[in-house]
Amino acid sequence: MVRYHRFVTFSSMTLRRVLASAGLVSLLALSACGTDPATTSEVDPTQTPSTSAPASPSAEATATETAAPEESPAPEIKVASDLSGVEVVDGDIPELKFETPWGIDKTQTQVIKEGTSPQTLTDTSVVTINYMGVNGTTGDTFDNSFERGAPATFSLEQVVPGFQKGLSGQKVGSRVLIGMVPDDGYGDGNPNAGIEPGTSLLFLVDIISANFSEAVGEEVAPAEGMPTVALTDGKPTITIPAGVAAPTELRAQPIIKGPGAAVTAESNIEVQYRAFNYADGALWQDAWSPQAGKLSSLIEGWKQGLVGQTAGSRVLLVVPPALAFPDGLPNAQPPLEAGQTLVYVIDILNVQN
């Protein structure tokens, strides 16, 4: 099974300044490969194959009685060099058909259907997928998000190595079949899933979405009267237009239009951003590293300005104080005076709806 725990949360030192309330939460945390306790359950240990020991001779048994027959040796695993012997049967809950016991000589991937997205996965991607895991020795399915009807989200840095090897470089939207040698899966076995040591694994994976590392897409010129954005050492800086007073209403526009999913009011989002004071263009907050959380927990300016924007976009928000911090944040470092209009440059790295 793919072990992970999903916590989509914001940093108390950074995104607390866009949180709508005083409740603060920690950075996104993903644990190693596993099931999401909120949506799935562990494999029933009663389903683990087991054998019973031969019955002991009774007290009345004599030396001339025939000894219990020895167990037949396990069939020899024929180690494959490719995935040609595995058939993928399509359906709402797909199936894998192959001759057991099955093994493979090296971890490898076969693309069953290639996605049309230009976005490809990296070794560090956070992905949302549907998947099924099958024991190569027994042919038993030990984990199946298709059957649960609940896709899984996790970082490829924090799953079994074969998942990272099998998915890195694949396009979003693809269906791929991964054959995994024991050392790239559960080399020492996983009793809860009925996986014995030395078992090769098969995973069928539909790649639904993944995070972006930065904004990608078509550039859009800022509207008239909006601050202009430039990159300095890979981070955005702004120039406030001369003679233009701070707007009294929210202004929002993408300056790079990304190809990903659109943000809704209920989305979990992953972003990196910088915040500037409109009065003088000075940097107020530098959070140019991935942060994640629910849009509904953020300041009103973000909730209004990001709905409809797409993953992969770089968005420029000019937020009046009424939609941010009308009383300022005197205890922040650096402090924010009351009545300040803020300018946010935000890369939307991932959207989960």
mmCIF file of C-alpha atoms in Angstrom:
data_model
loop_
_atom_site.group_PDB
_atom_site.id
_atom_site.type_symbol
_atom_site.label_atom_id
_atom_site.label_comp_id
_atom_site.label_asym_id
_atom_site.label_seq_id
_atom_site.Cartn_x
_atom_site.Cartn_y
_atom_site.Cartn_z
ATOM 1 C CA MET A 1 0.000 0.000 0.000
ATOM 2 C CA VAL A 2 1.120 3.588 -0.440
ATOM 3 C CA ARG A 3 1.747 5.064 3.003
ATOM 4 C CA TYR A 4 1.204 8.754 3.516
ATOM 5 C CA HIS A 5 -0.536 11.177 5.817
ATOM 6 C CA ARG A 6 -1.946 14.328 4.328
ATOM 7 C CA PHE A 7 -1.816 17.616 6.199
ATOM 8 C CA VAL A 8 -2.510 20.628 3.986
ATOM 9 C CA THR A 9 -1.542 23.501 6.247
ATOM 10 C CA PHE A 10 0.119 26.888 6.429
ATOM 11 C CA SER A 11 3.329 28.000 8.118
ATOM 12 C CA SER A 12 2.824 29.910 11.354
ATOM 13 C CA MET A 13 5.775 32.160 10.529
ATOM 14 C CA THR A 14 4.662 33.111 7.036
ATOM 15 C CA LEU A 15 1.111 32.503 5.880
ATOM 16 C CA ARG A 16 -0.260 33.434 9.283
ATOM 17 C CA ARG A 17 -0.327 36.927 7.797
ATOM 18 C CA VAL A 18 -2.947 35.881 5.300
ATOM 19 C CA LEU A 19 -4.911 33.750 7.769
ATOM 20 C CA ALA A 20 -8.319 35.170 8.511
ATOM 21 C CA SER A 21 -8.241 34.124 12.162
ATOM 22 C CA ALA A 22 -5.693 33.763 14.927
ATOM 23 C CA GLY A 23 -5.596 29.962 14.652
ATOM 24 C CA LEU A 24 -2.255 28.982 13.121
ATOM 25 C CA VAL A 25 -1.214 25.711 11.562
ATOM 26 C CA SER A 26 2.039 24.118 10.414
ATOM 27 C CA LEU A 27 3.631 23.478 7.032
ATOM 28 C CA LEU A 28 2.512 20.767 4.669
ATOM 29 C CA ALA A 29 3.710 17.431 6.079
ATOM 30 C CA LEU A 30 3.656 14.110 4.179
ATOM 31 C CA SER A 31 4.775 10.855 5.769
ATOM 32 C CA ALA A 32 6.094 7.801 3.994
ATOM 33 C CA CYS A 33 4.006 5.587 1.808
ATOM 34 C CA GLY A 34 0.578 4.538 3.274
ATOM 35 C CA THR A 35 -3.144 4.977 3.434
ATOM 36 C CA ASP A 36 -4.991 8.127 4.331
ATOM 37 C CA PRO A 37 -6.693 7.378 7.659
ATOM 38 C CA ALA A 38 -9.461 9.833 6.860
ATOM 39 C CA THR A 39 -10.539 8.007 3.708
ATOM 40 C CA THR A 40 -9.103 4.493 3.782
ATOM 41 C CA SER A 41 -8.507 1.593 6.068
ATOM 42 C CA GLU A 42 -5.584 -0.736 6.562
ATOM 43 C CA VAL A 43 -5.590 -4.034 4.708
ATOM 44 C CA ASP A 44 -7.428 -6.613 6.834
ATOM 45 C CA PRO A 45 -4.689 -8.716 8.437
ATOM 46 C CA THR A 46 -7.062 -11.684 8.357
ATOM 47 C CA GLN A 47 -6.649 -11.695 4.594
ATOM 48 C CA THR A 48 -2.922 -12.371 4.886
ATOM 49 C CA PRO A 49 -2.151 -15.832 3.490
ATOM 50 C CA SER A 50 -1.120 -18.278 6.172
ATOM 51 C CA THR A 51 -0.368 -21.967 6.462
ATOM 52 C CA SER A 52 -1.162 -24.324 9.284
ATOM 53 C CA ALA A 53 1.559 -26.530 10.783
ATOM 54 C CA PRO A 54 1.136 -30.265 10.197
ATOM 55 C CA ALA A 55 -0.776 -31.981 13.003
ATOM 56 C CA SER A 56 1.418 -33.554 15.658
ATOM 57 C CA PRO A 57 1.327 -37.360 15.922
ATOM 58 C CA SER A 58 -1.114 -38.542 18.555
ATOM 59 C CA ALA A 59 0.036 -40.236 21.735
ATOM 60 C CA GLU A 60 -1.122 -43.560 20.276
ATOM 61 C CA ALA A 61 0.895 -43.200 17.106
ATOM 62 C CA THR A 62 3.361 -45.977 16.418
ATOM 63 C CA ALA A 63 6.766 -45.910 14.789
ATOM 64 C CA THR A 64 5.354 -47.730 11.794
ATOM 65 C CA GLU A 65 2.834 -44.967 11.005
ATOM 66 C CA THR A 66 3.539 -42.933 7.885
ATOM 67 C CA ALA A 67 4.967 -39.474 8.615
ATOM 68 C CA ALA A 68 2.954 -36.438 7.518
ATOM 69 C CA PRO A 69 3.826 -35.517 3.931
ATOM 70 C CA GLU A 70 6.154 -32.588 3.445
ATOM 71 C CA GLU A 71 4.704 -29.411 1.997
ATOM 72 C CA SER A 72 5.250 -28.958 -1.712
ATOM 73 C CA PRO A 73 7.930 -26.377 -2.508
ATOM 74 C CA ALA A 74 6.654 -22.992 -3.602
ATOM 75 C CA PRO A 75 6.504 -22.631 -7.385
ATOM 76 C CA GLU A 76 9.540 -20.967 -8.900
ATOM 77 C CA ILE A 77 9.099 -17.323 -9.795
ATOM 78 C CA LYS A 78 9.822 -16.626 -13.446
ATOM 79 C CA VAL A 79 11.539 -13.241 -13.453
ATOM 80 C CA ALA A 80 10.422 -11.079 -16.376
ATOM 81 C CA SER A 81 12.599 -8.532 -18.146
ATOM 82 C CA ASP A 82 9.644 -6.339 -19.153
ATOM 83 C CA LEU A 83 5.919 -5.806 -18.549
ATOM 84 C CA SER A 84 4.631 -7.502 -21.692
ATOM 85 C CA GLY A 85 3.153 -10.368 -19.685
ATOM 86 C CA VAL A 86 0.824 -8.079 -17.724
ATOM 87 C CA GLU A 87 -2.593 -7.235 -19.203
ATOM 88 C CA VAL A 88 -4.448 -4.110 -18.058
ATOM 89 C CA VAL A 89 -8.227 -4.590 -18.137
ATOM 90 C CA ASP A 90 -9.956 -1.208 -18.285
ATOM 91 C CA GLY A 91 -13.008 -0.272 -16.252
ATOM 92 C CA ASP A 92 -14.191 1.899 -13.377
ATOM 93 C CA ILE A 93 -12.118 -0.429 -11.219
ATOM 94 C CA PRO A 94 -9.352 -1.704 -13.534
ATOM 95 C CA GLU A 95 -7.754 -5.124 -13.213
ATOM 96 C CA LEU A 96 -4.329 -6.601 -13.874
ATOM 97 C CA LYS A 97 -4.059 -10.094 -15.351
ATOM 98 C CA PHE A 98 -0.789 -12.025 -15.361
ATOM 99 C CA GLU A 99 0.600 -15.452 -14.624
ATOM 100 C CA THR A 100 1.651 -15.955 -11.014
ATOM 101 C CA PRO A 101 4.082 -16.147 -9.348
ATOM 102 C CA TRP A 102 5.526 -13.130 -11.160
ATOM 103 C CA GLY A 103 8.681 -11.131 -10.684
ATOM 104 C CA ILE A 104 10.705 -8.563 -12.587
ATOM 105 C CA ASP A 105 14.437 -8.002 -12.951
ATOM 106 C CA LYS A 106 14.414 -4.200 -12.625
ATOM 107 C CA THR A 107 11.929 -1.473 -11.752
ATOM 108 C CA GLN A 108 10.369 -0.102 -14.932
ATOM 109 C CA THR A 109 7.324 1.734 -16.286
ATOM 110 C CA GLN A 110 5.036 1.116 -19.232
ATOM 111 C CA VAL A 111 2.853 4.026 -20.393
ATOM 112 C CA ILE A 112 -0.643 2.649 -20.995
ATOM 113 C CA LYS A 113 -2.096 6.040 -21.964
ATOM 114 C CA GLU A 114 -0.011 9.194 -22.278
ATOM 115 C CA GLY A 115 -1.439 12.415 -20.871
ATOM 116 C CA THR A 116 -1.763 15.540 -22.978
ATOM 117 C CA SER A 117 -0.625 17.943 -20.257
ATOM 118 C CA PRO A 118 2.757 19.646 -20.773
ATOM 119 C CA GLN A 119 3.415 19.144 -17.060
ATOM 120 C CA THR A 120 5.705 16.273 -16.087
ATOM 121 C CA LEU A 121 6.498 14.857 -12.665
ATOM 122 C CA THR A 122 9.843 15.280 -10.932
ATOM 123 C CA ASP A 123 11.463 13.371 -8.083
ATOM 124 C CA THR A 124 10.039 15.942 -5.654
ATOM 125 C CA SER A 125 6.514 16.343 -7.074
ATOM 126 C CA VAL A 126 3.456 16.272 -4.854
ATOM 127 C CA VAL A 127 0.993 14.180 -6.860
ATOM 128 C CA THR A 128 -2.690 13.311 -6.759
ATOM 129 C CA ILE A 129 -3.293 9.865 -8.232
ATOM 130 C CA ASN A 130 -5.598 6.886 -8.406
ATOM 131 C CA TYR A 131 -3.725 3.615 -8.083
ATOM 132 C CA MET A 132 -3.921 -0.097 -7.377
ATOM 133 C CA GLY A 133 -1.144 -2.245 -5.942
ATOM 134 C CA VAL A 134 -0.882 -5.953 -6.750
ATOM 135 C CA ASN A 135 1.270 -8.653 -5.174
ATOM 136 C CA GLY A 136 3.363 -10.235 -7.943
ATOM 137 C CA THR A 137 3.680 -13.572 -6.170
ATOM 138 C CA THR A 138 0.008 -14.150 -5.348
ATOM 139 C CA GLY A 139 -1.790 -11.828 -7.768
ATOM 140 C CA ASP A 140 -3.761 -10.356 -4.861
ATOM 141 C CA THR A 141 -4.650 -6.644 -4.865
ATOM 142 C CA PHE A 142 -3.453 -5.197 -1.560
ATOM 143 C CA ASP A 143 -4.414 -1.522 -2.032
ATOM 144 C CA ASN A 144 -6.885 0.105 -4.420
ATOM 145 C CA SER A 145 -7.917 3.762 -4.453
ATOM 146 C CA PHE A 146 -10.071 3.120 -7.556
ATOM 147 C CA GLU A 147 -12.211 0.826 -5.417
ATOM 148 C CA ARG A 148 -12.332 3.327 -2.538
ATOM 149 C CA GLY A 149 -13.318 6.141 -4.888
ATOM 150 C CA ALA A 150 -10.792 8.413 -3.168
ATOM 151 C CA PRO A 151 -7.613 9.561 -4.971
ATOM 152 C CA ALA A 152 -4.441 9.835 -2.895
ATOM 153 C CA THR A 153 -2.091 12.811 -2.572
ATOM 154 C CA PHE A 154 1.527 12.537 -1.433
ATOM 155 C CA SER A 155 5.096 13.596 -2.173
ATOM 156 C CA LEU A 156 7.251 11.367 -4.362
ATOM 157 C CA GLU A 157 10.087 12.074 -1.931
ATOM 158 C CA GLN A 158 8.283 10.192 0.800
ATOM 159 C CA VAL A 159 7.047 6.977 -0.757
ATOM 160 C CA VAL A 160 8.736 3.674 -1.612
ATOM 161 C CA PRO A 161 11.601 4.201 -4.119
ATOM 162 C CA GLY A 162 9.847 2.329 -6.906
ATOM 163 C CA PHE A 163 7.015 4.838 -6.954
ATOM 164 C CA GLN A 164 9.437 7.717 -7.407
ATOM 165 C CA LYS A 165 11.407 5.852 -10.078
ATOM 166 C CA GLY A 166 8.255 4.794 -11.868
ATOM 167 C CA LEU A 167 6.476 8.160 -11.906
ATOM 168 C CA SER A 168 9.282 10.723 -12.257
ATOM 169 C CA GLY A 169 9.269 12.085 -15.813
ATOM 170 C CA GLN A 170 5.706 10.958 -16.566
ATOM 171 C CA LYS A 171 3.085 13.421 -17.820
ATOM 172 C CA VAL A 172 0.075 14.518 -15.785
ATOM 173 C CA GLY A 173 -2.994 12.770 -17.206
ATOM 174 C CA SER A 174 -1.138 9.547 -18.004
ATOM 175 C CA ARG A 175 -2.008 6.005 -16.971
ATOM 176 C CA VAL A 176 1.156 4.018 -16.255
ATOM 177 C CA LEU A 177 1.994 0.497 -15.161
ATOM 178 C CA ILE A 178 4.945 0.132 -12.795
ATOM 179 C CA GLY A 179 6.765 -3.140 -12.195
ATOM 180 C CA MET A 180 8.784 -2.897 -8.997
ATOM 181 C CA VAL A 181 11.594 -5.118 -7.735
ATOM 182 C CA PRO A 182 11.433 -6.044 -4.035
ATOM 183 C CA ASP A 183 14.193 -3.632 -2.965
ATOM 184 C CA ASP A 184 12.247 -0.725 -4.496
ATOM 185 C CA GLY A 185 9.030 -1.756 -2.732
ATOM 186 C CA TYR A 186 8.719 -3.754 0.471
ATOM 187 C CA GLY A 187 11.919 -5.779 0.351
ATOM 188 C CA ASP A 188 11.477 -7.008 3.924
ATOM 189 C CA GLY A 189 7.777 -7.627 3.406
ATOM 190 C CA ASN A 190 4.621 -5.976 4.743
ATOM 191 C CA PRO A 191 2.613 -8.444 6.866
ATOM 192 C CA ASN A 192 -0.443 -6.185 7.089
ATOM 193 C CA ALA A 193 -0.729 -6.266 3.296
ATOM 194 C CA GLY A 194 0.137 -9.957 2.927
ATOM 195 C CA ILE A 195 3.444 -9.150 1.234
ATOM 196 C CA GLU A 196 6.238 -11.607 1.934
ATOM 197 C CA PRO A 197 9.935 -10.632 1.805
ATOM 198 C CA GLY A 198 11.327 -10.660 -1.733
ATOM 199 C CA THR A 199 8.005 -9.903 -3.456
ATOM 200 C CA SER A 200 7.884 -7.959 -6.719
ATOM 201 C CA LEU A 201 4.977 -5.521 -6.984
ATOM 202 C CA LEU A 202 2.793 -4.108 -9.736
ATOM 203 C CA PHE A 203 1.121 -0.690 -9.558
ATOM 204 C CA LEU A 204 -1.359 0.745 -12.031
ATOM 205 C CA VAL A 205 -1.443 4.538 -11.636
ATOM 206 C CA ASP A 206 -3.615 7.314 -13.098
ATOM 207 C CA ILE A 207 -1.812 10.648 -12.628
ATOM 208 C CA ILE A 208 -4.546 13.186 -11.914
ATOM 209 C CA SER A 209 -2.521 16.270 -11.001
ATOM 210 C CA ALA A 210 0.765 17.479 -9.556
ATOM 211 C CA ASN A 211 2.227 20.621 -8.133
ATOM 212 C CA PHE A 212 4.247 23.092 -10.166
ATOM 213 C CA SER A 213 7.671 24.219 -8.940
ATOM 214 C CA GLU A 214 7.011 27.748 -10.237
ATOM 215 C CA ALA A 215 4.595 29.634 -12.453
ATOM 216 C CA VAL A 216 4.478 28.412 -16.055
ATOM 217 C CA GLY A 217 2.343 29.456 -18.974
ATOM 218 C CA GLU A 218 1.470 32.469 -21.061
ATOM 219 C CA GLU A 219 2.649 35.867 -19.806
ATOM 220 C CA VAL A 220 0.032 38.584 -19.423
ATOM 221 C CA ALA A 221 0.893 42.281 -19.195
ATOM 222 C CA PRO A 222 -0.374 43.996 -16.012
ATOM 223 C CA ALA A 223 -3.487 46.098 -16.517
ATOM 224 C CA GLU A 224 -3.210 49.862 -16.593
ATOM 225 C CA GLY A 225 -2.554 51.310 -13.158
ATOM 226 C CA MET A 226 -1.369 48.000 -11.686
ATOM 227 C CA PRO A 227 2.126 47.540 -10.216
ATOM 228 C CA THR A 228 4.679 45.993 -12.557
ATOM 229 C CA VAL A 229 6.547 42.837 -11.572
ATOM 230 C CA ALA A 230 10.141 41.847 -12.279
ATOM 231 C CA LEU A 231 12.326 38.985 -11.050
ATOM 232 C CA THR A 232 15.467 39.666 -9.019
ATOM 233 C CA ASP A 233 17.543 36.615 -8.097
ATOM 234 C CA GLY A 234 14.564 34.453 -8.967
ATOM 235 C CA LYS A 235 12.111 36.304 -6.721
ATOM 236 C CA PRO A 236 9.509 38.916 -7.713
ATOM 237 C CA THR A 237 9.915 42.612 -7.003
ATOM 238 C CA ILE A 238 7.378 45.298 -7.807
ATOM 239 C CA THR A 239 7.267 48.887 -8.991
ATOM 240 C CA ILE A 240 4.301 50.998 -7.881
ATOM 241 C CA PRO A 241 2.944 53.170 -10.746
ATOM 242 C CA ALA A 242 3.796 56.821 -10.211
ATOM 243 C CA GLY A 243 0.895 59.075 -9.319
ATOM 244 C CA VAL A 244 -1.616 56.247 -8.892
ATOM 245 C CA ALA A 245 -3.337 56.229 -5.521
ATOM 246 C CA ALA A 246 -3.902 52.952 -3.734
ATOM 247 C CA PRO A 247 -7.172 51.438 -4.986
ATOM 248 C CA THR A 248 -10.056 51.177 -2.553
ATOM 249 C CA GLU A 249 -11.312 47.934 -4.123
ATOM 250 C CA LEU A 250 -9.583 44.613 -4.705
ATOM 251 C CA ARG A 251 -7.687 44.318 -7.977
ATOM 252 C CA ALA A 252 -6.566 40.887 -9.184
ATOM 253 C CA GLN A 253 -5.088 39.537 -12.396
ATOM 254 C CA PRO A 254 -2.777 36.750 -13.541
ATOM 255 C CA ILE A 255 0.526 37.926 -14.997
ATOM 256 C CA ILE A 256 1.328 34.332 -15.993
ATOM 257 C CA LYS A 257 -1.681 32.163 -16.877
ATOM 258 C CA GLY A 258 -1.076 28.577 -15.796
ATOM 259 C CA PRO A 259 -2.534 25.432 -17.403
ATOM 260 C CA GLY A 260 -3.727 23.696 -14.214
ATOM 261 C CA ALA A 261 -6.972 23.270 -12.311
ATOM 262 C CA ALA A 262 -8.998 26.322 -11.315
ATOM 263 C CA VAL A 263 -9.219 27.461 -7.698
ATOM 264 C CA THR A 264 -12.639 27.226 -6.040
ATOM 265 C CA ALA A 265 -13.817 28.614 -2.726
ATOM 266 C CA GLU A 266 -13.277 25.165 -1.156
ATOM 267 C CA SER A 267 -9.872 24.420 -2.683
ATOM 268 C CA ASN A 268 -6.737 23.439 -0.868
ATOM 269 C CA ILE A 269 -3.937 25.402 -2.475
ATOM 270 C CA GLU A 270 -0.150 25.299 -2.463
ATOM 271 C CA VAL A 271 1.565 28.618 -3.166
ATOM 272 C CA GLN A 272 4.712 30.656 -2.866
ATOM 273 C CA TYR A 273 4.330 34.411 -2.507
ATOM 274 C CA ARG A 274 5.779 37.778 -1.571
ATOM 275 C CA ALA A 275 3.881 40.714 -0.040
ATOM 276 C CA PHE A 276 4.709 44.408 -0.491
ATOM 277 C CA ASN A 277 3.423 47.651 1.005
ATOM 278 C CA TYR A 278 1.666 49.718 -1.674
ATOM 279 C CA ALA A 279 2.669 52.984 0.000
ATOM 280 C CA ASP A 280 6.369 52.620 -0.832
ATOM 281 C CA GLY A 281 6.752 49.279 -2.636
ATOM 282 C CA ALA A 282 8.850 47.877 0.225
ATOM 283 C CA LEU A 283 8.907 44.129 0.800
ATOM 284 C CA TRP A 284 6.799 43.279 3.846
ATOM 285 C CA GLN A 285 6.799 39.496 3.757
ATOM 286 C CA ASP A 286 8.960 36.981 1.908
ATOM 287 C CA ALA A 287 7.332 33.536 1.672
ATOM 288 C CA TRP A 288 8.874 32.435 -1.618
ATOM 289 C CA SER A 289 8.786 28.744 -0.741
ATOM 290 C CA PRO A 290 5.882 26.278 -0.890
ATOM 291 C CA GLN A 291 3.089 26.866 1.633
ATOM 292 C CA ALA A 292 -0.234 25.030 1.625
ATOM 293 C CA GLY A 293 -3.681 25.291 3.145
ATOM 294 C CA LYS A 294 -7.384 25.888 2.600
ATOM 295 C CA LEU A 295 -8.341 29.034 0.722
ATOM 296 C CA SER A 296 -11.340 29.436 3.017
ATOM 297 C CA SER A 297 -9.017 30.031 5.998
ATOM 298 C CA LEU A 298 -7.257 33.036 4.439
ATOM 299 C CA ILE A 299 -7.854 36.781 4.319
ATOM 300 C CA GLU A 300 -10.809 38.017 2.311
ATOM 301 C CA GLY A 301 -8.564 39.504 -0.385
ATOM 302 C CA TRP A 302 -7.154 36.067 -1.168
ATOM 303 C CA LYS A 303 -10.532 34.343 -0.980
ATOM 304 C CA GLN A 304 -11.986 36.772 -3.506
ATOM 305 C CA GLY A 305 -8.919 37.286 -5.676
ATOM 306 C CA LEU A 306 -7.794 33.682 -6.194
ATOM 307 C CA VAL A 307 -11.115 31.987 -7.028
ATOM 308 C CA GLY A 308 -11.015 31.146 -10.732
ATOM 309 C CA GLN A 309 -7.245 31.465 -11.015
ATOM 310 C CA THR A 310 -5.463 28.322 -12.210
ATOM 311 C CA ALA A 311 -2.597 26.173 -10.960
ATOM 312 C CA GLY A 312 0.667 27.216 -12.556
ATOM 313 C CA SER A 313 -0.377 30.894 -12.577
ATOM 314 C CA ARG A 314 1.435 33.884 -11.128
ATOM 315 C CA VAL A 315 -1.225 36.217 -9.757
ATOM 316 C CA LEU A 316 -0.946 39.880 -8.809
ATOM 317 C CA LEU A 317 -3.302 41.039 -6.049
ATOM 318 C CA VAL A 318 -3.706 44.605 -4.774
ATOM 319 C CA VAL A 319 -5.623 44.223 -1.527
ATOM 320 C CA PRO A 320 -7.159 47.196 0.294
ATOM 321 C CA PRO A 321 -6.935 47.173 4.097
ATOM 322 C CA ALA A 322 -10.622 46.273 4.554
ATOM 323 C CA LEU A 323 -9.923 42.928 2.852
ATOM 324 C CA ALA A 324 -6.650 42.283 4.687
ATOM 325 C CA PHE A 325 -5.626 43.885 8.008
ATOM 326 C CA PRO A 326 -7.552 47.130 8.592
ATOM 327 C CA ASP A 327 -6.076 47.512 12.085
ATOM 328 C CA GLY A 328 -2.587 46.564 10.982
ATOM 329 C CA LEU A 329 -0.340 43.998 12.677
ATOM 330 C CA PRO A 330 1.712 45.979 15.209
ATOM 331 C CA ASN A 331 3.312 42.847 16.674
ATOM 332 C CA ALA A 332 4.390 41.379 13.346
ATOM 333 C CA GLN A 333 8.005 41.428 12.241
ATOM 334 C CA PRO A 334 8.197 43.791 10.529
ATOM 335 C CA PRO A 335 5.053 45.492 11.885
ATOM 336 C CA LEU A 336 2.260 46.538 9.574
ATOM 337 C CA GLU A 337 0.608 49.874 10.237
ATOM 338 C CA ALA A 338 -3.161 50.207 10.210
ATOM 339 C CA GLY A 339 -4.830 51.124 6.926
ATOM 340 C CA GLN A 340 -2.118 49.740 4.625
ATOM 341 C CA THR A 341 -2.871 48.456 1.129
ATOM 342 C CA LEU A 342 -0.875 45.329 0.281
ATOM 343 C CA VAL A 343 0.428 43.963 -3.007
ATOM 344 C CA TYR A 344 0.810 40.176 -3.293
ATOM 345 C CA VAL A 345 2.656 38.291 -6.030
ATOM 346 C CA ILE A 346 1.532 34.668 -5.770
ATOM 347 C CA ASP A 347 2.606 31.544 -7.648
ATOM 348 C CA ILE A 348 -0.186 28.948 -7.442
ATOM 349 C CA LEU A 349 1.749 25.679 -7.356
ATOM 350 C CA ASN A 350 -1.097 23.223 -6.811
ATOM 351 C CA VAL A 351 -4.876 23.154 -6.511
ATOM 352 C CA GLN A 352 -6.790 20.304 -4.888
ATOM 353 C CA ASN A 353 -10.566 20.417 -5.259
#
